[in-house]
Coordinates of C-alpha atoms and ligand atoms in Angstrom, one line a residue:
M12 CA 205.1 -13.5 145.9
K13 CA 207.3 -11.4 144.2
H14 CA 210.8 -12.6 143.2
E15 CA 213.4 -10.4 145.5
A16 CA 215.6 -8.8 142.8
P17 CA 219.3 -8.3 143.7
L18 CA 220.8 -4.9 143.9
N19 CA 221.0 -3.4 140.5
F20 CA 224.1 -1.3 140.3
A21 CA 223.0 0.5 136.9
L22 CA 219.9 1.6 138.7
I23 CA 221.8 2.8 142.1
R24 CA 224.2 4.8 139.5
R25 CA 221.3 6.5 138.1
V26 CA 219.6 7.5 141.4
L27 CA 222.7 8.8 142.6
A28 CA 223.2 10.9 139.1
Y29 CA 220.5 12.9 140.7
T30 CA 222.6 14.3 143.2
S31 CA 225.6 15.3 140.5
S32 CA 224.9 19.0 141.4
A33 CA 226.3 18.6 144.9
K34 CA 229.4 16.6 144.2
R35 CA 231.0 18.4 147.1
T36 CA 228.5 17.5 149.9
R37 CA 228.3 14.1 148.5
N38 CA 232.3 13.7 148.8
I39 CA 232.2 15.2 152.3
L40 CA 229.4 12.9 153.2
F41 CA 231.4 9.8 152.0
G42 CA 234.3 11.0 153.9
I43 CA 232.0 11.5 157.1
T44 CA 230.7 7.9 156.7
I45 CA 234.1 6.2 156.6
L46 CA 235.2 8.2 159.6
R47 CA 232.0 7.3 161.4
A48 CA 232.5 3.4 160.7
M49 CA 235.7 3.7 162.8
Q50 CA 234.8 5.6 165.7
L51 CA 232.6 3.3 167.5
P52 CA 234.9 0.3 167.3
L53 CA 237.9 2.7 168.3
L54 CA 235.5 3.9 171.3
A55 CA 235.4 0.3 172.6
W56 CA 239.2 0.1 172.1
G57 CA 239.7 3.3 174.3
T58 CA 237.6 1.4 177.0
G59 CA 239.6 -1.4 177.1
A60 CA 242.9 0.8 176.8
V61 CA 241.8 2.9 180.0
I62 CA 241.3 -0.4 182.0
N63 CA 244.2 -2.0 181.0
G64 CA 246.4 1.1 181.4
P65 CA 245.7 3.5 184.4
I66 CA 243.2 1.3 186.2
T67 CA 245.0 -2.1 186.2
S68 CA 248.5 -0.4 186.8
G69 CA 246.7 1.9 189.6
D70 CA 248.3 5.2 188.1
S71 CA 245.3 7.4 189.6
A72 CA 247.3 10.5 188.1
M73 CA 246.9 9.4 184.6
L74 CA 243.1 8.2 185.0
V75 CA 241.6 11.8 184.6
P76 CA 243.4 12.6 181.5
A77 CA 243.0 9.1 180.0
V78 CA 239.1 9.6 180.7
L79 CA 239.1 13.0 179.4
G80 CA 240.8 11.9 176.0
Y81 CA 238.2 9.4 175.8
A82 CA 235.2 11.7 176.4
A83 CA 236.8 14.1 174.0
F84 CA 236.7 11.5 171.3
A85 CA 233.4 10.4 172.3
L86 CA 231.9 14.1 171.7
F87 CA 233.9 14.2 168.4
T88 CA 232.1 11.0 167.5
D89 CA 228.7 12.4 168.1
I90 CA 229.5 15.5 166.3
T91 CA 230.4 13.5 163.2
F92 CA 227.1 11.4 163.7
R93 CA 225.1 14.6 163.6
Y94 CA 226.7 15.8 160.5
R95 CA 226.3 12.1 158.8
I96 CA 222.4 12.5 159.5
L97 CA 222.1 16.1 158.2
L98 CA 224.0 15.6 155.1
A99 CA 222.3 12.4 154.5
L100 CA 219.1 14.1 154.9
S101 CA 219.7 16.8 152.7
F102 CA 221.0 14.4 149.9
G103 CA 218.0 12.4 150.0
E104 CA 215.8 15.4 149.9
Q105 CA 217.7 16.7 146.8
V106 CA 217.0 13.3 145.1
M107 CA 213.1 13.3 146.0
T108 CA 212.8 16.9 144.9
R109 CA 214.5 16.6 141.3
M110 CA 212.8 13.4 140.7
R111 CA 209.3 14.8 141.6
Q112 CA 210.2 17.8 139.0
D113 CA 211.4 15.5 136.3
L114 CA 208.4 12.9 136.7
F115 CA 205.6 15.7 136.9
A116 CA 207.0 17.3 133.9
H117 CA 207.1 14.2 132.1
F118 CA 203.5 13.6 133.1
M119 CA 202.5 16.9 131.8
R120 CA 204.2 16.3 128.4
M121 CA 202.3 13.2 127.9
P122 CA 199.3 12.9 125.3
M123 CA 195.8 12.1 126.2
S124 CA 196.0 8.4 125.6
F125 CA 198.7 8.1 128.6
F126 CA 195.9 9.4 131.0
T127 CA 193.5 7.1 129.8
Q128 CA 195.7 4.3 130.1
N129 CA 197.1 4.9 133.5
R130 CA 194.8 5.7 136.4
T131 CA 195.2 8.8 138.4
G132 CA 195.8 6.8 141.4
S133 CA 198.8 4.9 140.1
L134 CA 200.4 8.2 138.7
I135 CA 200.2 10.1 142.4
S136 CA 201.9 6.7 144.1
R137 CA 204.6 7.1 141.6
L138 CA 205.2 10.8 142.7
T139 CA 204.6 10.2 146.4
S140 CA 205.3 6.8 147.8
D141 CA 207.8 5.1 145.2
I142 CA 209.6 8.6 145.2
E143 CA 209.6 8.5 149.1
A144 CA 211.0 4.8 148.7
I145 CA 214.1 5.9 146.9
R146 CA 214.5 8.9 149.3
M147 CA 214.9 6.3 152.1
G148 CA 217.0 4.2 150.1
V149 CA 219.5 7.3 149.2
Q150 CA 219.5 8.6 152.7
D151 CA 219.5 5.5 154.9
A152 CA 220.2 2.2 153.2
L153 CA 223.3 3.5 151.5
F154 CA 224.9 5.3 154.1
V155 CA 223.8 3.3 157.2
S156 CA 225.1 0.1 155.4
I157 CA 228.6 1.9 154.7
V158 CA 228.7 2.8 158.3
Q159 CA 227.4 -0.5 159.6
G160 CA 229.8 -2.7 157.3
G161 CA 232.8 -0.5 158.0
Q162 CA 232.1 -0.9 161.7
M163 CA 232.2 -4.8 161.3
L164 CA 235.3 -4.6 159.4
V165 CA 237.1 -2.2 162.0
A166 CA 235.8 -4.3 165.0
G167 CA 236.8 -7.6 163.6
A168 CA 240.2 -6.2 162.7
L169 CA 240.8 -4.9 166.2
M170 CA 239.6 -8.3 167.8
L171 CA 241.8 -10.1 165.5
W172 CA 245.0 -7.8 166.6
V173 CA 244.2 -7.8 170.3
E174 CA 243.2 -11.8 170.7
P175 CA 243.3 -13.7 167.9
Q176 CA 241.9 -17.1 169.8
L177 CA 239.1 -15.5 171.2
F178 CA 238.0 -13.8 167.9
L179 CA 237.6 -17.4 166.4
I180 CA 235.0 -17.9 169.2
V181 CA 233.0 -14.7 167.7
L182 CA 233.8 -16.0 164.4
A183 CA 232.2 -19.2 165.0
V184 CA 228.8 -17.8 166.5
A185 CA 228.5 -15.6 163.2
P186 CA 226.6 -17.9 161.1
V187 CA 224.2 -18.4 163.9
V188 CA 223.3 -14.7 164.2
W189 CA 223.3 -14.6 160.4
F190 CA 220.9 -17.4 159.8
L191 CA 218.5 -16.2 162.7
N192 CA 218.4 -12.7 161.2
R193 CA 217.8 -14.2 157.6
Q194 CA 215.0 -16.4 158.7
F195 CA 213.4 -13.7 160.5
R196 CA 213.6 -11.1 157.4
K197 CA 212.3 -13.5 155.0
R198 CA 209.4 -14.3 157.2
Q199 CA 208.7 -10.6 157.9
S200 CA 209.1 -9.4 154.3
V201 CA 206.2 -11.9 153.0
L202 CA 204.0 -10.9 156.0
L203 CA 204.9 -7.2 155.3
R204 CA 203.9 -7.2 152.0
K205 CA 200.7 -9.0 152.7
M206 CA 199.9 -6.6 155.3
Q207 CA 200.6 -3.7 152.8
E208 CA 198.6 -5.3 150.3
S209 CA 195.4 -5.6 152.8
F210 CA 195.9 -2.0 153.9
S211 CA 195.7 -0.7 150.0
R212 CA 192.5 -2.7 149.8
V213 CA 191.3 -0.8 152.7
T214 CA 192.0 2.6 151.3
A215 CA 190.8 1.7 147.8
V216 CA 187.4 0.9 149.6
V217 CA 187.0 4.0 151.4
A218 CA 188.2 5.8 148.3
E219 CA 185.5 4.6 146.3
A220 CA 182.7 4.8 149.1
V221 CA 183.4 8.2 149.6
G222 CA 183.6 9.3 146.0
G223 CA 180.6 7.5 145.2
I224 CA 178.8 8.7 148.3
R225 CA 175.8 9.9 146.4
V226 CA 175.2 6.7 144.8
T227 CA 176.0 4.6 148.1
Q228 CA 173.4 6.6 149.8
G229 CA 170.8 6.9 146.9
F230 CA 170.9 3.1 146.4
S231 CA 170.9 2.5 150.3
R232 CA 174.3 0.7 149.7
Q233 CA 175.7 1.8 153.0
S234 CA 175.2 -1.5 154.8
V235 CA 176.6 -3.4 151.8
N236 CA 180.0 -1.1 151.7
A237 CA 180.0 -1.3 155.5
G238 CA 180.3 -5.2 155.7
I239 CA 182.8 -5.1 152.7
F240 CA 184.7 -2.7 154.9
R241 CA 184.6 -4.6 158.1
E242 CA 185.8 -7.9 156.3
L243 CA 188.7 -5.9 154.8
L244 CA 189.5 -4.8 158.3
A245 CA 189.5 -7.9 159.8
D246 CA 191.7 -9.3 157.0
H247 CA 194.3 -6.2 157.4
S248 CA 193.8 -6.8 161.2
A249 CA 194.9 -10.5 160.9
H250 CA 198.1 -9.6 159.1
N251 CA 199.1 -7.0 161.2
I252 CA 199.2 -9.6 164.0
G253 CA 200.8 -12.0 162.0
T254 CA 203.7 -9.5 161.6
A255 CA 203.7 -8.8 165.2
R256 CA 203.8 -12.6 166.2
N257 CA 206.7 -13.0 163.9
N258 CA 208.6 -10.0 165.7
A259 CA 207.6 -11.5 168.8
L260 CA 209.3 -14.6 168.1
Y261 CA 212.4 -13.5 166.6
T262 CA 213.4 -10.0 168.4
P263 CA 213.7 -11.9 171.7
L264 CA 215.5 -14.8 170.3
L265 CA 218.2 -12.4 168.7
E266 CA 218.4 -10.7 171.9
L267 CA 218.8 -14.0 174.1
N268 CA 221.4 -14.9 171.4
A269 CA 223.6 -11.8 172.0
Q270 CA 223.1 -12.4 175.9
F271 CA 224.3 -16.1 175.6
F272 CA 227.2 -14.8 173.5
T273 CA 228.3 -12.4 176.2
A274 CA 228.1 -15.3 178.8
A275 CA 230.5 -17.2 176.4
L276 CA 232.8 -14.4 176.0
L277 CA 232.9 -14.0 179.8
L278 CA 233.4 -17.9 180.4
A279 CA 236.3 -18.1 177.6
G280 CA 237.8 -14.3 178.4
G281 CA 237.5 -15.1 182.1
W282 CA 239.2 -18.5 181.7
R283 CA 242.2 -17.0 179.7
A284 CA 242.5 -13.9 182.1
L285 CA 242.9 -16.2 185.1
S286 CA 245.2 -18.8 183.4
P287 CA 248.8 -18.0 184.0
E288 CA 249.9 -19.0 180.8
V289 CA 247.7 -16.7 179.0
N290 CA 247.2 -14.2 181.2
M291 CA 245.0 -11.9 179.2
P292 CA 244.4 -8.6 180.6
I293 CA 241.0 -7.5 182.1
G294 CA 240.7 -4.6 179.9
D295 CA 240.8 -6.7 176.6
V296 CA 237.8 -8.9 177.9
V297 CA 235.7 -6.0 178.3
M298 CA 236.8 -4.3 175.1
F299 CA 236.1 -7.9 173.6
I300 CA 232.2 -7.8 174.8
F301 CA 231.8 -4.1 173.3
L302 CA 233.8 -5.1 170.1
A303 CA 231.6 -8.1 169.6
N304 CA 228.5 -6.4 169.8
L305 CA 229.6 -3.9 167.3
F306 CA 230.8 -6.8 165.1
F307 CA 227.2 -8.2 165.5
Q308 CA 224.9 -5.4 165.4
P309 CA 225.3 -4.9 161.6
F310 CA 224.0 -8.1 160.8
Q311 CA 220.5 -7.0 161.9
V312 CA 220.9 -3.2 160.7
I313 CA 222.3 -4.3 157.4
G314 CA 219.4 -6.9 157.0
N315 CA 216.8 -4.1 157.6
Q316 CA 218.7 -1.5 155.3
Y317 CA 218.8 -4.5 152.8
A318 CA 215.0 -4.6 152.7
V319 CA 214.6 -0.6 152.5
A320 CA 217.2 -0.9 149.5
L321 CA 215.2 -3.3 147.8
S322 CA 211.9 -1.3 148.3
A323 CA 213.7 1.5 146.9
M324 CA 214.8 -0.4 144.0
A325 CA 211.7 -1.3 143.1
G326 CA 210.4 2.5 143.4
A327 CA 213.3 3.5 141.1
E328 CA 212.3 0.7 138.7
R329 CA 209.0 1.8 138.4
V330 CA 209.7 5.4 138.4
F331 CA 212.2 5.3 135.6
G332 CA 209.9 2.9 134.0
M333 CA 207.8 5.8 133.6
L334 CA 210.5 8.5 132.8
D335 CA 211.8 6.3 130.1
T336 CA 208.2 5.8 128.6
P337 CA 208.5 8.4 125.6
P338 CA 205.3 10.2 125.0
S339 CA 203.5 7.7 122.4
W340 CA 203.6 10.8 119.9
A341 CA 205.1 14.3 120.5
D342 CA 205.0 17.4 118.1
A343 CA 207.1 16.1 114.9
D344 CA 210.6 17.8 114.6
N345 CA 209.4 19.9 111.8
A346 CA 206.5 21.1 113.6
R347 CA 206.4 24.8 113.5
P348 CA 203.8 27.4 115.4
I349 CA 201.2 29.0 113.5
S350 CA 200.9 32.6 114.4
H351 CA 197.3 33.5 113.2
I352 CA 194.9 31.0 112.6
Q353 CA 192.3 32.1 109.9
G354 CA 190.1 29.3 110.8
R355 CA 189.8 26.8 107.8
V356 CA 189.3 23.4 109.4
E357 CA 189.8 20.4 106.8
F358 CA 189.7 16.7 107.0
R359 CA 190.7 14.4 104.4
D360 CA 189.7 10.8 104.6
V361 CA 190.4 10.4 108.4
T362 CA 190.5 7.2 109.7
F363 CA 191.4 7.1 113.7
S364 CA 191.6 4.5 116.3
Y365 CA 192.1 4.5 120.2
E366 CA 193.0 0.9 120.4
P367 CA 195.0 -0.8 117.6
D368 CA 192.6 -2.4 115.2
K369 CA 189.4 -1.0 116.7
P370 CA 188.8 1.9 114.4
V371 CA 186.3 4.4 115.6
L372 CA 186.1 7.0 112.8
H373 CA 186.4 5.6 109.1
G374 CA 187.0 8.0 106.0
I375 CA 186.0 11.3 107.7
S376 CA 186.2 14.2 105.3
F377 CA 184.6 17.8 105.6
T378 CA 185.7 21.4 105.3
A379 CA 184.6 23.9 107.7
E380 CA 185.3 27.6 106.2
P381 CA 186.4 30.3 108.5
G382 CA 183.9 31.7 110.9
T383 CA 181.3 29.1 109.9
T384 CA 179.4 26.7 112.5
V385 CA 179.5 23.0 112.1
A386 CA 177.2 21.0 114.1
L387 CA 177.9 17.5 114.7
V388 CA 174.9 15.1 115.3
G389 CA 174.6 11.4 116.3
H390 CA 173.7 9.0 118.9
T391 CA 176.2 8.3 121.7
G392 CA 179.4 6.7 120.6
S393 CA 179.0 7.7 117.2
G394 CA 182.5 9.4 117.0
K395 CA 181.6 13.1 117.6
T396 CA 184.0 13.8 120.5
S397 CA 186.8 11.7 118.8
I398 CA 186.4 14.3 116.0
I399 CA 186.9 17.0 118.4
N400 CA 189.7 15.2 119.8
L401 CA 191.5 14.9 116.6
I402 CA 190.8 18.6 115.7
S403 CA 192.5 19.6 119.2
K404 CA 195.5 17.5 118.5
Y405 CA 194.8 15.5 121.5
Y406 CA 195.2 12.5 119.6
L407 CA 196.7 11.8 115.9
C408 CA 195.2 10.2 113.3
E409 CA 196.7 7.3 111.4
Q410 CA 195.4 7.6 108.1
G411 CA 194.3 10.6 106.2
E412 CA 195.2 14.2 107.1
A413 CA 193.7 16.7 109.3
L414 CA 194.5 20.3 108.2
I415 CA 194.0 23.9 109.8
D416 CA 194.2 26.6 107.2
G417 CA 195.8 24.1 104.8
R418 CA 198.7 23.1 106.9
G419 CA 198.7 19.5 108.1
L420 CA 198.3 19.2 111.9
T421 CA 201.2 17.4 112.5
T422 CA 203.3 20.5 111.2
I423 CA 201.7 22.8 113.7
T424 CA 203.1 22.7 117.1
G425 CA 200.1 21.9 119.8
E426 CA 201.0 24.9 122.0
S427 CA 200.5 27.2 119.4
L428 CA 197.1 25.5 118.3
H429 CA 196.0 25.6 121.8
K430 CA 196.4 29.1 122.2
Q431 CA 194.0 29.9 119.6
M432 CA 191.6 27.4 120.3
G433 CA 188.8 27.3 122.9
I434 CA 187.1 24.2 124.3
V435 CA 184.1 24.2 126.6
T436 CA 183.1 20.6 127.4
Q437 CA 180.3 19.1 129.5
Q438 CA 183.1 18.4 132.4
N439 CA 183.9 21.9 132.8
F440 CA 186.9 21.7 134.9
L441 CA 187.8 24.6 137.4
F442 CA 191.1 24.7 139.1
T443 CA 191.8 25.6 142.8
G444 CA 191.9 29.4 142.9
T445 CA 189.9 32.6 142.4
L446 CA 186.9 32.7 139.9
L447 CA 189.0 35.3 138.0
E448 CA 192.2 33.2 137.8
N449 CA 190.0 30.6 136.1
L450 CA 188.6 32.9 133.8
R451 CA 192.2 34.3 132.9
L452 CA 193.5 30.9 132.1
G453 CA 193.6 31.3 128.3
N454 CA 194.7 34.7 128.4
P455 CA 196.6 35.3 131.7
D456 CA 197.2 39.0 131.0
A457 CA 193.6 39.8 131.1
T458 CA 192.4 42.6 133.8
A459 CA 189.4 41.9 135.9
E460 CA 187.6 44.7 134.1
Q461 CA 188.2 42.9 130.9
A462 CA 187.0 39.7 132.1
L463 CA 183.7 41.7 133.1
E464 CA 183.4 43.2 129.5
A465 CA 183.7 39.7 128.2
A466 CA 181.0 38.6 130.5
E467 CA 178.8 41.6 129.5
R468 CA 179.2 40.7 125.8
L469 CA 177.7 37.3 126.7
G470 CA 174.9 39.2 128.7
C471 CA 175.9 37.6 132.2
R472 CA 178.1 40.2 133.9
Q473 CA 175.7 40.4 136.5
E474 CA 175.7 36.9 137.6
L475 CA 179.7 36.9 137.6
E476 CA 179.6 40.1 139.9
T477 CA 176.9 38.5 142.3
L478 CA 179.4 35.4 142.4
G479 CA 182.5 37.7 143.0
L480 CA 185.7 37.3 141.0
N481 CA 187.6 36.8 144.1
R482 CA 185.4 33.8 145.3
I483 CA 187.6 30.7 146.0
V484 CA 186.6 27.7 143.4
S485 CA 187.9 24.3 142.9
E486 CA 187.4 21.3 141.1
Q487 CA 184.8 19.9 143.5
G488 CA 182.9 23.3 143.5
G489 CA 183.3 26.2 145.7
G490 CA 179.5 27.0 146.0
I491 CA 178.7 27.4 142.7
S492 CA 176.0 25.4 140.7
L493 CA 176.6 23.5 137.4
G494 CA 175.1 26.1 135.3
Q495 CA 177.3 28.9 137.0
R496 CA 180.4 26.8 136.2
Q497 CA 179.4 26.1 132.7
L498 CA 178.9 30.4 132.3
V499 CA 182.6 30.5 133.7
C500 CA 183.8 28.1 131.2
I501 CA 181.9 30.2 128.3
V502 CA 183.1 33.5 129.7
R503 CA 186.5 31.9 130.1
A504 CA 186.5 30.8 126.2
M505 CA 185.5 34.2 125.2
L506 CA 188.1 36.0 127.1
A507 CA 191.0 33.8 125.5
D508 CA 189.4 35.0 122.0
P509 CA 190.2 31.9 120.1
R510 CA 190.0 31.4 116.5
I511 CA 188.6 27.9 116.6
L512 CA 185.7 27.2 119.2
I513 CA 184.7 23.8 120.1
L514 CA 181.4 22.9 122.3
D515 CA 181.1 19.4 123.6
E516 CA 177.7 19.0 124.9
A517 CA 178.5 22.2 126.8
T518 CA 174.9 22.9 127.9
S519 CA 173.2 19.3 128.4
A520 CA 174.0 19.4 132.1
V521 CA 172.2 22.5 132.7
D522 CA 168.4 23.2 133.2
S523 CA 166.5 24.7 130.0
L524 CA 166.2 28.2 131.6
T525 CA 169.9 28.5 132.3
E526 CA 170.5 26.7 128.8
A527 CA 168.4 29.6 127.1
R528 CA 170.6 31.9 128.8
I529 CA 173.7 30.2 127.7
Q530 CA 172.5 29.6 124.4
Q531 CA 172.3 33.6 123.5
A532 CA 175.5 33.8 125.3
L533 CA 176.9 31.1 122.6
D534 CA 175.6 32.9 119.4
I535 CA 177.5 35.9 120.5
L536 CA 180.5 33.7 121.3
F537 CA 180.1 32.0 117.7
K538 CA 180.4 35.2 115.9
G539 CA 183.5 35.5 113.5
R540 CA 185.1 32.2 114.8
T541 CA 184.8 28.6 113.3
S542 CA 183.0 27.0 115.4
F543 CA 182.2 23.0 116.1
V544 CA 179.2 22.4 118.3
I545 CA 177.9 18.9 119.6
A546 CA 174.3 19.9 121.2
H547 CA 171.3 18.2 121.8
R548 CA 169.4 21.5 121.0
L549 CA 167.7 21.7 117.8
S550 CA 167.9 25.8 117.9
T551 CA 171.7 25.4 117.6
I552 CA 171.5 23.0 115.0
R553 CA 169.3 24.8 112.8
K554 CA 171.4 28.0 112.9
A555 CA 174.8 25.9 111.8
D556 CA 176.1 26.2 108.6
Q557 CA 176.8 22.8 108.1
V558 CA 175.4 19.7 110.0
L559 CA 177.5 16.6 109.9
V560 CA 175.5 13.2 110.9
M561 CA 177.5 10.8 112.5
E562 CA 176.6 6.8 112.6
Q563 CA 179.4 4.4 113.9
G564 CA 182.1 6.5 113.0
K565 CA 181.1 7.5 109.7
I566 CA 179.3 10.9 108.0
V567 CA 176.2 9.6 106.9
E568 CA 174.5 12.7 106.1
R569 CA 175.5 16.4 105.6
G570 CA 174.1 19.6 104.8
H571 CA 171.9 22.2 106.3
H572 CA 168.8 21.6 108.7
A573 CA 166.5 22.2 105.6
S574 CA 168.1 20.3 103.3
L575 CA 168.7 17.5 105.4
L576 CA 165.0 17.2 106.6
A577 CA 164.1 17.4 102.6
L578 CA 166.5 14.2 102.3
N579 CA 164.3 12.6 104.7
G580 CA 166.9 10.1 105.9
R581 CA 168.6 9.6 109.1
Y582 CA 168.6 13.1 110.2
A583 CA 164.8 13.3 109.6
Q584 CA 164.3 10.7 111.5
M585 CA 166.3 11.7 114.4
Y586 CA 164.3 14.9 114.0
T587 CA 161.3 13.4 114.3
E588 CA 162.3 11.3 117.4
F589 CA 163.3 14.9 119.0
L590 CA 159.9 16.5 118.3
K591 CA 158.0 13.2 119.8
T592 CA 160.0 13.0 123.1
G593 CA 160.0 16.6 123.4
I594 CA 163.5 16.8 124.4
G595 CA 165.8 19.2 122.5
E596 CA 162.9 21.4 121.4
D597 CA 163.2 24.8 122.7
Ligands
ADP8 N1 189.9 7.0 125.4 C1 189.2 6.2 124.5 N2 189.7 4.9 124.5 C2 189.0 3.7 123.8 N3 188.1 4.2 123.2 C3 187.4 5.2 123.1 C4 187.8 6.4 123.9 N4 187.0 7.3 123.8 C5 186.2 6.8 123.2 N5 186.1 5.6 122.7 C6 185.3 4.7 121.8 O1 185.1 5.6 120.7 C7 183.9 5.6 120.1 C8 183.6 7.0 119.7 O2 183.4 7.7 120.9 P1 183.1 9.2 121.1 O3 183.8 9.7 120.0 O4 183.4 9.6 122.4 O5 181.6 9.0 120.9 P2 180.6 10.3 121.1 O6 181.1 11.5 121.4 O7 179.7 10.6 119.7 O8 179.4 10.0 122.0 C9 183.0 4.9 121.2 O9 182.7 3.5 120.8 C10 183.9 4.9 122.5 O10 183.5 3.8 123.1
MG9 MG1 180.9 12.7 123.3

């Protein structure tokens, strides 16, 4: 079990800083909260005063005005209550909204490595459930606790003032109530945590089973999945029942305690009212029963709110932990935009690793002259994509230097670079929106006609027109095939008119007929740009100005197709394999 952290005031201050824009609301809210803390005890006192006054003395003329006064104060009390709730709500809403904006913006600034280290699911829960917990803490725990704490003080003070001896009885019971509440909450928090954990296992299984439904059905795993799910559900159900059982034990016990306590007050109060020496007014007995309830209620409420506060603190700790994680690298301070890229790409003895001490690229050097095409060839895992990642400045190399037009990549801002760079990968991604919006990603000002012209130059205008530029597409699809998605991504790159073009296995997911068409489009796309291609097709490789043959993070051979074949080394070997298996030849 996680150790319960006590309240951390530095953290609370930091959360409250998110409301600084609304200082006035905040001050009004605190004022209302304090007012609210006094109102209910004062109403209880008023009840006693009416009984002791007009009722006891038989003053019927005073009864109606006294009760009207009481009613007016009650109305005032509930109007205060309404604004207490409303203001706290808007307060919590502000914290939540601003925090979400900050966190989202922070995520968007992070380099690629951040997203491989943090799973999407956990980033989403930072943004959703953690921030929601903080909101509950701000909006409920803080103000409810102030109201309840204040109410307890005011009720206690009134009792002390009215009948100090009777108040001693109340105080004697306090430890019992406190102890019962504490026991209950302790057990409940353990049980609730188990329940939440079992529930997140349930949802995780659903997500995985549904996400992998093709595999599930393809490998007839339905019954296995159903079995796992059944067990998890049973487990979760057991935890639910455990929580309910705890509740069913303590809640009646707490209520019984309150009733016994009322009985004790009736006895002691009644005796004092009947005793000629004390002669306690009847109204005071009634007032005491009300006040004592107001005095004890906060034990339970504050206990619950304390749990809310703790989960808010845990959420805040995680959220601020994320916000305080600086990007593992950002553009250097002296980085400047590059206005017009010529397209000369050079690597000088570059070494790179994703994880410390596990280099995946060793001493990579090459030069791509503007407008030329470089093909990267090598087995899976040889480091082709890693080279692309460095050219795109998604990662930084730790040794050596990568340059564009003779400028080190570190001195160029990522944004200005990406604006002049087009990337098409195997995992082509379409955002939810129309086809046209997706096409315009790299060139937001382009018109529909320009988009179609770009498609025409690539020889696929007809296809786009059939699909319709206003068709809604999404990450999952939107009724378009893999090949069509790929075409969309290629047109998108064309429309952006990049100086440096990168194709990472862009055509390996489509059938050969579509590929032949895409290939033609690519030849057109390559013209006049520095292009890096990772492809299985020999036709692309044959046309490349320079082929880099990769093996285990090193360039083992380089040159063009013909000279490499003549070398009769690794490339020639791969080429023969290609020819034998038939894949790759067109
Ligand atoms: N995000 C990553 N984190 C850690 N290691 C990675 C990551 N991406 C790739 N690698 C490793 O780097 C090596 C080169 O991968 P990659 O450049 O993707 O190869 P290729 O594109 O040639 O198939 C592989 O051993 C791979 O396991
Ligand atoms: Mg790759």
